[in-house]
Amino acid sequence: SALNAKFKVREWQWQLKTELKSLDREIKKIQAGEAKLQREIAAQAEKGNVQSVQLLAKSVVRSRKAVQRLEKTKASMHAVDLQLTTSVATMTTTSSLKLSADVMKQMNGIARIPDVGASMDQMRREMAAFAAAEDGIEEALRDDDEEEEAAVEVQKVLEEMALAKMGPLAVTPATEAAPVAAPPVVVAAPPE
């Protein structure tokens, strides 16, 4: 039974590694597409086609967000792989303890395994509560005004490519909406 579980875990880990490689390929494809988009942005900017440049810049922003989501997914899958490895190690330890009643009695006397199990359950509950809280915080911090955020991201892409100062691209809705810091006002103190 423990041996079958170990084989199943190894199979899952193999599947995870296959999926991780697939995600890496997808990320590389998206990044290659982004490079093509940036070249197209430069070409359209030279022609003075403002609308095309902005649409293409929005596509670059979307591709970057997609890459970020895929990177998050990769990190989650790696965490699952580590948890599976930990589970196999735990199963190995458990089966080794079951082989010898004497060792089990000594370990129970030294480590008080029921107490350790209760501590582990408490820690799992705390980790689950933390994950739920983290999801709640992430949802709360999410900006509902995504259009304005997208316009700022588009402007960043254009600035990256030094297109913001070129001809018809010098004044766009994104640059008009950007806040401009007012010069500081100096107030002279009344004479005493």
PDB file of C-alpha atoms in Angstrom:
ATOM      1  CA  SER A   1       0.000   0.000   0.000  1.00  0.00           C
ATOM      2  CA  ALA A   2       2.754   2.472   0.954  1.00  0.00           C
ATOM      3  CA  LEU A   3       4.771   1.273  -2.034  1.00  0.00           C
ATOM      4  CA  ASN A   4       1.805   1.865  -4.364  1.00  0.00           C
ATOM      5  CA  ALA A   5       1.364   5.357  -2.907  1.00  0.00           C
ATOM      6  CA  LYS A   6       5.032   6.124  -3.550  1.00  0.00           C
ATOM      7  CA  PHE A   7       4.712   4.994  -7.165  1.00  0.00           C
ATOM      8  CA  LYS A   8       1.605   7.153  -7.574  1.00  0.00           C
ATOM      9  CA  VAL A   9       3.434  10.167  -6.113  1.00  0.00           C
ATOM     10  CA  ARG A  10       6.358   9.614  -8.495  1.00  0.00           C
ATOM     11  CA  GLU A  11       3.885   9.466 -11.388  1.00  0.00           C
ATOM     12  CA  TRP A  12       2.308  12.753 -10.263  1.00  0.00           C
ATOM     13  CA  GLN A  13       5.722  14.365  -9.935  1.00  0.00           C
ATOM     14  CA  TRP A  14       6.607  13.243 -13.461  1.00  0.00           C
ATOM     15  CA  GLN A  15       3.338  14.772 -14.732  1.00  0.00           C
ATOM     16  CA  LEU A  16       4.083  18.016 -12.861  1.00  0.00           C
ATOM     17  CA  LYS A  17       7.549  18.225 -14.403  1.00  0.00           C
ATOM     18  CA  THR A  18       6.056  17.650 -17.851  1.00  0.00           C
ATOM     19  CA  GLU A  19       3.545  20.447 -17.250  1.00  0.00           C
ATOM     20  CA  LEU A  20       6.309  22.751 -15.977  1.00  0.00           C
ATOM     21  CA  LYS A  21       8.242  22.207 -19.201  1.00  0.00           C
ATOM     22  CA  SER A  22       5.078  22.938 -21.171  1.00  0.00           C
ATOM     23  CA  LEU A  23       4.584  26.174 -19.214  1.00  0.00           C
ATOM     24  CA  ASP A  24       8.180  27.171 -19.946  1.00  0.00           C
ATOM     25  CA  ARG A  25       7.545  26.661 -23.661  1.00  0.00           C
ATOM     26  CA  GLU A  26       4.377  28.767 -23.472  1.00  0.00           C
ATOM     27  CA  ILE A  27       6.222  31.561 -21.678  1.00  0.00           C
ATOM     28  CA  LYS A  28       8.942  31.560 -24.328  1.00  0.00           C
ATOM     29  CA  LYS A  29       6.307  31.692 -27.090  1.00  0.00           C
ATOM     30  CA  ILE A  30       4.565  34.645 -25.461  1.00  0.00           C
ATOM     31  CA  GLN A  31       7.855  36.480 -24.966  1.00  0.00           C
ATOM     32  CA  ALA A  32       8.802  35.896 -28.608  1.00  0.00           C
ATOM     33  CA  GLY A  33       5.397  37.261 -29.622  1.00  0.00           C
ATOM     34  CA  GLU A  34       5.994  40.292 -27.421  1.00  0.00           C
ATOM     35  CA  ALA A  35       9.304  40.970 -29.184  1.00  0.00           C
ATOM     36  CA  LYS A  36       7.492  40.849 -32.544  1.00  0.00           C
ATOM     37  CA  LEU A  37       4.850  43.226 -31.210  1.00  0.00           C
ATOM     38  CA  GLN A  38       7.520  45.668 -30.076  1.00  0.00           C
ATOM     39  CA  ARG A  39       9.092  45.636 -33.545  1.00  0.00           C
ATOM     40  CA  GLU A  40       5.655  46.245 -35.061  1.00  0.00           C
ATOM     41  CA  ILE A  41       5.072  49.116 -32.603  1.00  0.00           C
ATOM     42  CA  ALA A  42       8.300  50.749 -33.743  1.00  0.00           C
ATOM     43  CA  ALA A  43       7.318  50.323 -37.409  1.00  0.00           C
ATOM     44  CA  GLN A  44       3.832  51.770 -36.849  1.00  0.00           C
ATOM     45  CA  ALA A  45       5.291  54.671 -34.841  1.00  0.00           C
ATOM     46  CA  GLU A  46       7.564  55.556 -37.737  1.00  0.00           C
ATOM     47  CA  LYS A  47       4.484  55.667 -39.974  1.00  0.00           C
ATOM     48  CA  GLY A  48       2.716  57.861 -37.416  1.00  0.00           C
ATOM     49  CA  ASN A  49      -0.152  55.402 -36.863  1.00  0.00           C
ATOM     50  CA  VAL A  50      -1.118  56.317 -33.282  1.00  0.00           C
ATOM     51  CA  GLN A  51      -4.120  53.983 -32.951  1.00  0.00           C
ATOM     52  CA  SER A  52      -2.165  50.944 -34.116  1.00  0.00           C
ATOM     53  CA  VAL A  53       0.673  51.763 -31.744  1.00  0.00           C
ATOM     54  CA  GLN A  54      -1.697  51.999 -28.792  1.00  0.00           C
ATOM     55  CA  LEU A  55      -3.498  48.765 -29.702  1.00  0.00           C
ATOM     56  CA  LEU A  56      -0.195  46.961 -30.095  1.00  0.00           C
ATOM     57  CA  ALA A  57       1.059  48.390 -26.783  1.00  0.00           C
ATOM     58  CA  LYS A  58      -2.092  47.070 -25.083  1.00  0.00           C
ATOM     59  CA  SER A  59      -1.292  43.654 -26.555  1.00  0.00           C
ATOM     60  CA  VAL A  60       2.203  43.870 -25.062  1.00  0.00           C
ATOM     61  CA  VAL A  61       0.678  44.652 -21.657  1.00  0.00           C
ATOM     62  CA  ARG A  62      -1.692  41.665 -21.960  1.00  0.00           C
ATOM     63  CA  SER A  63       1.158  39.348 -22.923  1.00  0.00           C
ATOM     64  CA  ARG A  64       3.198  40.506 -19.936  1.00  0.00           C
ATOM     65  CA  LYS A  65       0.256  39.821 -17.626  1.00  0.00           C
ATOM     66  CA  ALA A  66      -0.149  36.371 -19.181  1.00  0.00           C
ATOM     67  CA  VAL A  67       3.529  35.641 -18.521  1.00  0.00           C
ATOM     68  CA  GLN A  68       3.077  36.754 -14.901  1.00  0.00           C
ATOM     69  CA  ARG A  69       0.106  34.400 -14.479  1.00  0.00           C
ATOM     70  CA  LEU A  70       2.072  31.517 -15.993  1.00  0.00           C
ATOM     71  CA  GLU A  71       5.017  32.240 -13.673  1.00  0.00           C
ATOM     72  CA  LYS A  72       2.633  32.151 -10.687  1.00  0.00           C
ATOM     73  CA  THR A  73       1.260  28.834 -11.923  1.00  0.00           C
ATOM     74  CA  LYS A  74       4.787  27.464 -12.254  1.00  0.00           C
ATOM     75  CA  ALA A  75       5.576  28.500  -8.677  1.00  0.00           C
ATOM     76  CA  SER A  76       2.404  26.814  -7.424  1.00  0.00           C
ATOM     77  CA  MET A  77       3.207  23.621  -9.306  1.00  0.00           C
ATOM     78  CA  HIS A  78       6.726  23.620  -7.876  1.00  0.00           C
ATOM     79  CA  ALA A  79       5.246  23.996  -4.382  1.00  0.00           C
ATOM     80  CA  VAL A  80       2.978  20.999  -5.021  1.00  0.00           C
ATOM     81  CA  ASP A  81       6.009  18.996  -6.186  1.00  0.00           C
ATOM     82  CA  LEU A  82       7.823  19.854  -2.960  1.00  0.00           C
ATOM     83  CA  GLN A  83       4.781  18.852  -0.902  1.00  0.00           C
ATOM     84  CA  LEU A  84       4.652  15.505  -2.716  1.00  0.00           C
ATOM     85  CA  THR A  85       8.344  14.957  -1.983  1.00  0.00           C
ATOM     86  CA  THR A  86       7.698  15.738   1.670  1.00  0.00           C
ATOM     87  CA  SER A  87       4.784  13.299   1.693  1.00  0.00           C
ATOM     88  CA  VAL A  88       6.977  10.516   0.294  1.00  0.00           C
ATOM     89  CA  ALA A  89       9.580  11.223   2.935  1.00  0.00           C
ATOM     90  CA  THR A  90       6.888  11.137   5.599  1.00  0.00           C
ATOM     91  CA  MET A  91       5.513   7.832   4.275  1.00  0.00           C
ATOM     92  CA  THR A  92       9.017   6.359   4.268  1.00  0.00           C
ATOM     93  CA  THR A  93       9.546   7.466   7.841  1.00  0.00           C
ATOM     94  CA  THR A  94       6.162   6.117   8.890  1.00  0.00           C
ATOM     95  CA  SER A  95       6.726   2.730   7.268  1.00  0.00           C
ATOM     96  CA  SER A  96      10.182   2.499   8.850  1.00  0.00           C
ATOM     97  CA  LEU A  97       8.674   3.189  12.264  1.00  0.00           C
ATOM     98  CA  LYS A  98       6.066   0.461  11.742  1.00  0.00           C
ATOM     99  CA  LEU A  99       8.757  -2.154  11.016  1.00  0.00           C
ATOM    100  CA  SER A 100       9.947  -2.288  14.573  1.00  0.00           C
ATOM    101  CA  ALA A 101       7.679  -2.161  17.598  1.00  0.00           C
ATOM    102  CA  ASP A 102      10.662  -1.433  19.838  1.00  0.00           C
ATOM    103  CA  VAL A 103      11.685   1.602  17.803  1.00  0.00           C
ATOM    104  CA  MET A 104       8.075   2.763  17.785  1.00  0.00           C
ATOM    105  CA  LYS A 105       7.848   2.532  21.586  1.00  0.00           C
ATOM    106  CA  GLN A 106      11.108   4.455  21.980  1.00  0.00           C
ATOM    107  CA  MET A 107      10.061   7.153  19.543  1.00  0.00           C
ATOM    108  CA  ASN A 108       6.656   7.462  21.205  1.00  0.00           C
ATOM    109  CA  GLY A 109       8.331   7.871  24.567  1.00  0.00           C
ATOM    110  CA  ILE A 110      10.851  10.419  23.302  1.00  0.00           C
ATOM    111  CA  ALA A 111       8.853  12.507  20.838  1.00  0.00           C
ATOM    112  CA  ARG A 112       5.244  11.956  21.971  1.00  0.00           C
ATOM    113  CA  ILE A 113       4.004  11.447  18.417  1.00  0.00           C
ATOM    114  CA  PRO A 114       0.332  12.263  19.178  1.00  0.00           C
ATOM    115  CA  ASP A 115       1.463  15.713  20.372  1.00  0.00           C
ATOM    116  CA  VAL A 116       3.530  16.198  17.217  1.00  0.00           C
ATOM    117  CA  GLY A 117       0.559  15.141  15.082  1.00  0.00           C
ATOM    118  CA  ALA A 118      -1.691  17.628  16.869  1.00  0.00           C
ATOM    119  CA  SER A 119       0.924  20.358  16.338  1.00  0.00           C
ATOM    120  CA  MET A 120       1.149  19.484  12.643  1.00  0.00           C
ATOM    121  CA  ASP A 121      -2.658  19.627  12.309  1.00  0.00           C
ATOM    122  CA  GLN A 122      -2.697  23.017  14.035  1.00  0.00           C
ATOM    123  CA  MET A 123       0.051  24.249  11.703  1.00  0.00           C
ATOM    124  CA  ARG A 124      -1.893  23.017   8.645  1.00  0.00           C
ATOM    125  CA  ARG A 125      -4.990  24.863   9.835  1.00  0.00           C
ATOM    126  CA  GLU A 126      -2.976  28.049  10.370  1.00  0.00           C
ATOM    127  CA  MET A 127      -1.405  27.728   6.912  1.00  0.00           C
ATOM    128  CA  ALA A 128      -4.851  27.288   5.348  1.00  0.00           C
ATOM    129  CA  ALA A 129      -6.155  30.327   7.231  1.00  0.00           C
ATOM    130  CA  PHE A 130      -3.127  32.325   6.098  1.00  0.00           C
ATOM    131  CA  ALA A 131      -3.694  31.293   2.471  1.00  0.00           C
ATOM    132  CA  ALA A 132      -7.343  32.330   2.707  1.00  0.00           C
ATOM    133  CA  ALA A 133      -6.371  35.665   4.267  1.00  0.00           C
ATOM    134  CA  GLU A 134      -3.742  36.233   1.592  1.00  0.00           C
ATOM    135  CA  ASP A 135      -6.340  35.587  -1.131  1.00  0.00           C
ATOM    136  CA  GLY A 136      -8.708  38.018   0.581  1.00  0.00           C
ATOM    137  CA  ILE A 137      -6.042  40.714   0.813  1.00  0.00           C
ATOM    138  CA  GLU A 138      -5.066  40.200  -2.818  1.00  0.00           C
ATOM    139  CA  GLU A 139      -8.713  40.539  -3.855  1.00  0.00           C
ATOM    140  CA  ALA A 140      -9.149  43.648  -1.713  1.00  0.00           C
ATOM    141  CA  LEU A 141      -6.050  45.323  -3.146  1.00  0.00           C
ATOM    142  CA  ARG A 142      -7.098  44.631  -6.710  1.00  0.00           C
ATOM    143  CA  ASP A 143      -7.797  47.879  -8.553  1.00  0.00           C
ATOM    144  CA  ASP A 144     -11.262  48.064 -10.094  1.00  0.00           C
ATOM    145  CA  ASP A 145     -10.229  50.874 -12.415  1.00  0.00           C
ATOM    146  CA  GLU A 146      -8.327  48.619 -14.830  1.00  0.00           C
ATOM    147  CA  GLU A 147      -8.771  50.941 -17.825  1.00  0.00           C
ATOM    148  CA  GLU A 148      -6.707  53.678 -16.196  1.00  0.00           C
ATOM    149  CA  GLU A 149      -4.132  51.115 -15.092  1.00  0.00           C
ATOM    150  CA  ALA A 150      -3.982  49.730 -18.634  1.00  0.00           C
ATOM    151  CA  ALA A 151      -3.446  53.234 -20.030  1.00  0.00           C
ATOM    152  CA  VAL A 152      -0.543  53.772 -17.617  1.00  0.00           C
ATOM    153  CA  GLU A 153       0.938  50.388 -18.582  1.00  0.00           C
ATOM    154  CA  VAL A 154       0.580  51.243 -22.281  1.00  0.00           C
ATOM    155  CA  GLN A 155       2.368  54.524 -21.658  1.00  0.00           C
ATOM    156  CA  LYS A 156       5.169  52.664 -19.845  1.00  0.00           C
ATOM    157  CA  VAL A 157       5.585  50.365 -22.838  1.00  0.00           C
ATOM    158  CA  LEU A 158       5.717  53.345 -25.170  1.00  0.00           C
ATOM    159  CA  GLU A 159       8.245  55.092 -22.944  1.00  0.00           C
ATOM    160  CA  GLU A 160      10.340  51.916 -22.801  1.00  0.00           C
ATOM    161  CA  MET A 161      10.547  51.969 -26.540  1.00  0.00           C
ATOM    162  CA  ALA A 162      11.197  55.744 -26.616  1.00  0.00           C
ATOM    163  CA  LEU A 163       8.056  56.311 -28.681  1.00  0.00           C
ATOM    164  CA  ALA A 164       6.318  58.671 -26.292  1.00  0.00           C
ATOM    165  CA  LYS A 165       8.165  61.714 -27.647  1.00  0.00           C
ATOM    166  CA  MET A 166       7.833  60.914 -31.345  1.00  0.00           C
ATOM    167  CA  GLY A 167       5.614  63.087 -33.552  1.00  0.00           C
ATOM    168  CA  PRO A 168       1.906  62.304 -33.212  1.00  0.00           C
ATOM    169  CA  LEU A 169       2.538  60.066 -30.183  1.00  0.00           C
ATOM    170  CA  ALA A 170       3.703  63.010 -28.063  1.00  0.00           C
ATOM    171  CA  VAL A 171       0.170  63.668 -26.751  1.00  0.00           C
ATOM    172  CA  THR A 172      -2.022  60.652 -26.074  1.00  0.00           C
ATOM    173  CA  PRO A 173      -4.952  60.138 -23.707  1.00  0.00           C
ATOM    174  CA  ALA A 174      -2.668  58.235 -21.331  1.00  0.00           C
ATOM    175  CA  THR A 175      -0.227  61.158 -21.090  1.00  0.00           C
ATOM    176  CA  GLU A 176      -3.033  63.675 -20.672  1.00  0.00           C
ATOM    177  CA  ALA A 177      -4.486  61.671 -17.770  1.00  0.00           C
ATOM    178  CA  ALA A 178      -1.136  61.360 -15.994  1.00  0.00           C
ATOM    179  CA  PRO A 179      -0.989  63.626 -12.916  1.00  0.00           C
ATOM    180  CA  VAL A 180       1.552  66.412 -13.064  1.00  0.00           C
ATOM    181  CA  ALA A 181       3.153  67.506  -9.810  1.00  0.00           C
ATOM    182  CA  ALA A 182       2.512  71.163  -9.038  1.00  0.00           C
ATOM    183  CA  PRO A 183       5.537  73.293  -8.147  1.00  0.00           C
ATOM    184  CA  PRO A 184       5.824  73.884  -4.394  1.00  0.00           C
ATOM    185  CA  VAL A 185       4.214  77.094  -3.170  1.00  0.00           C
ATOM    186  CA  VAL A 186       6.452  79.207  -0.915  1.00  0.00           C
ATOM    187  CA  VAL A 187       4.590  81.348   1.564  1.00  0.00           C
ATOM    188  CA  ALA A 188       6.598  84.064   3.237  1.00  0.00           C
ATOM    189  CA  ALA A 189       6.161  84.369   6.979  1.00  0.00           C
ATOM    190  CA  PRO A 190       4.737  87.728   8.164  1.00  0.00           C
ATOM    191  CA  PRO A 191       7.402  90.023   9.663  1.00  0.00           C
ATOM    192  CA  GLU A 192       7.440  90.130  13.446  1.00  0.00           C
TER     193      GLU A 192
END
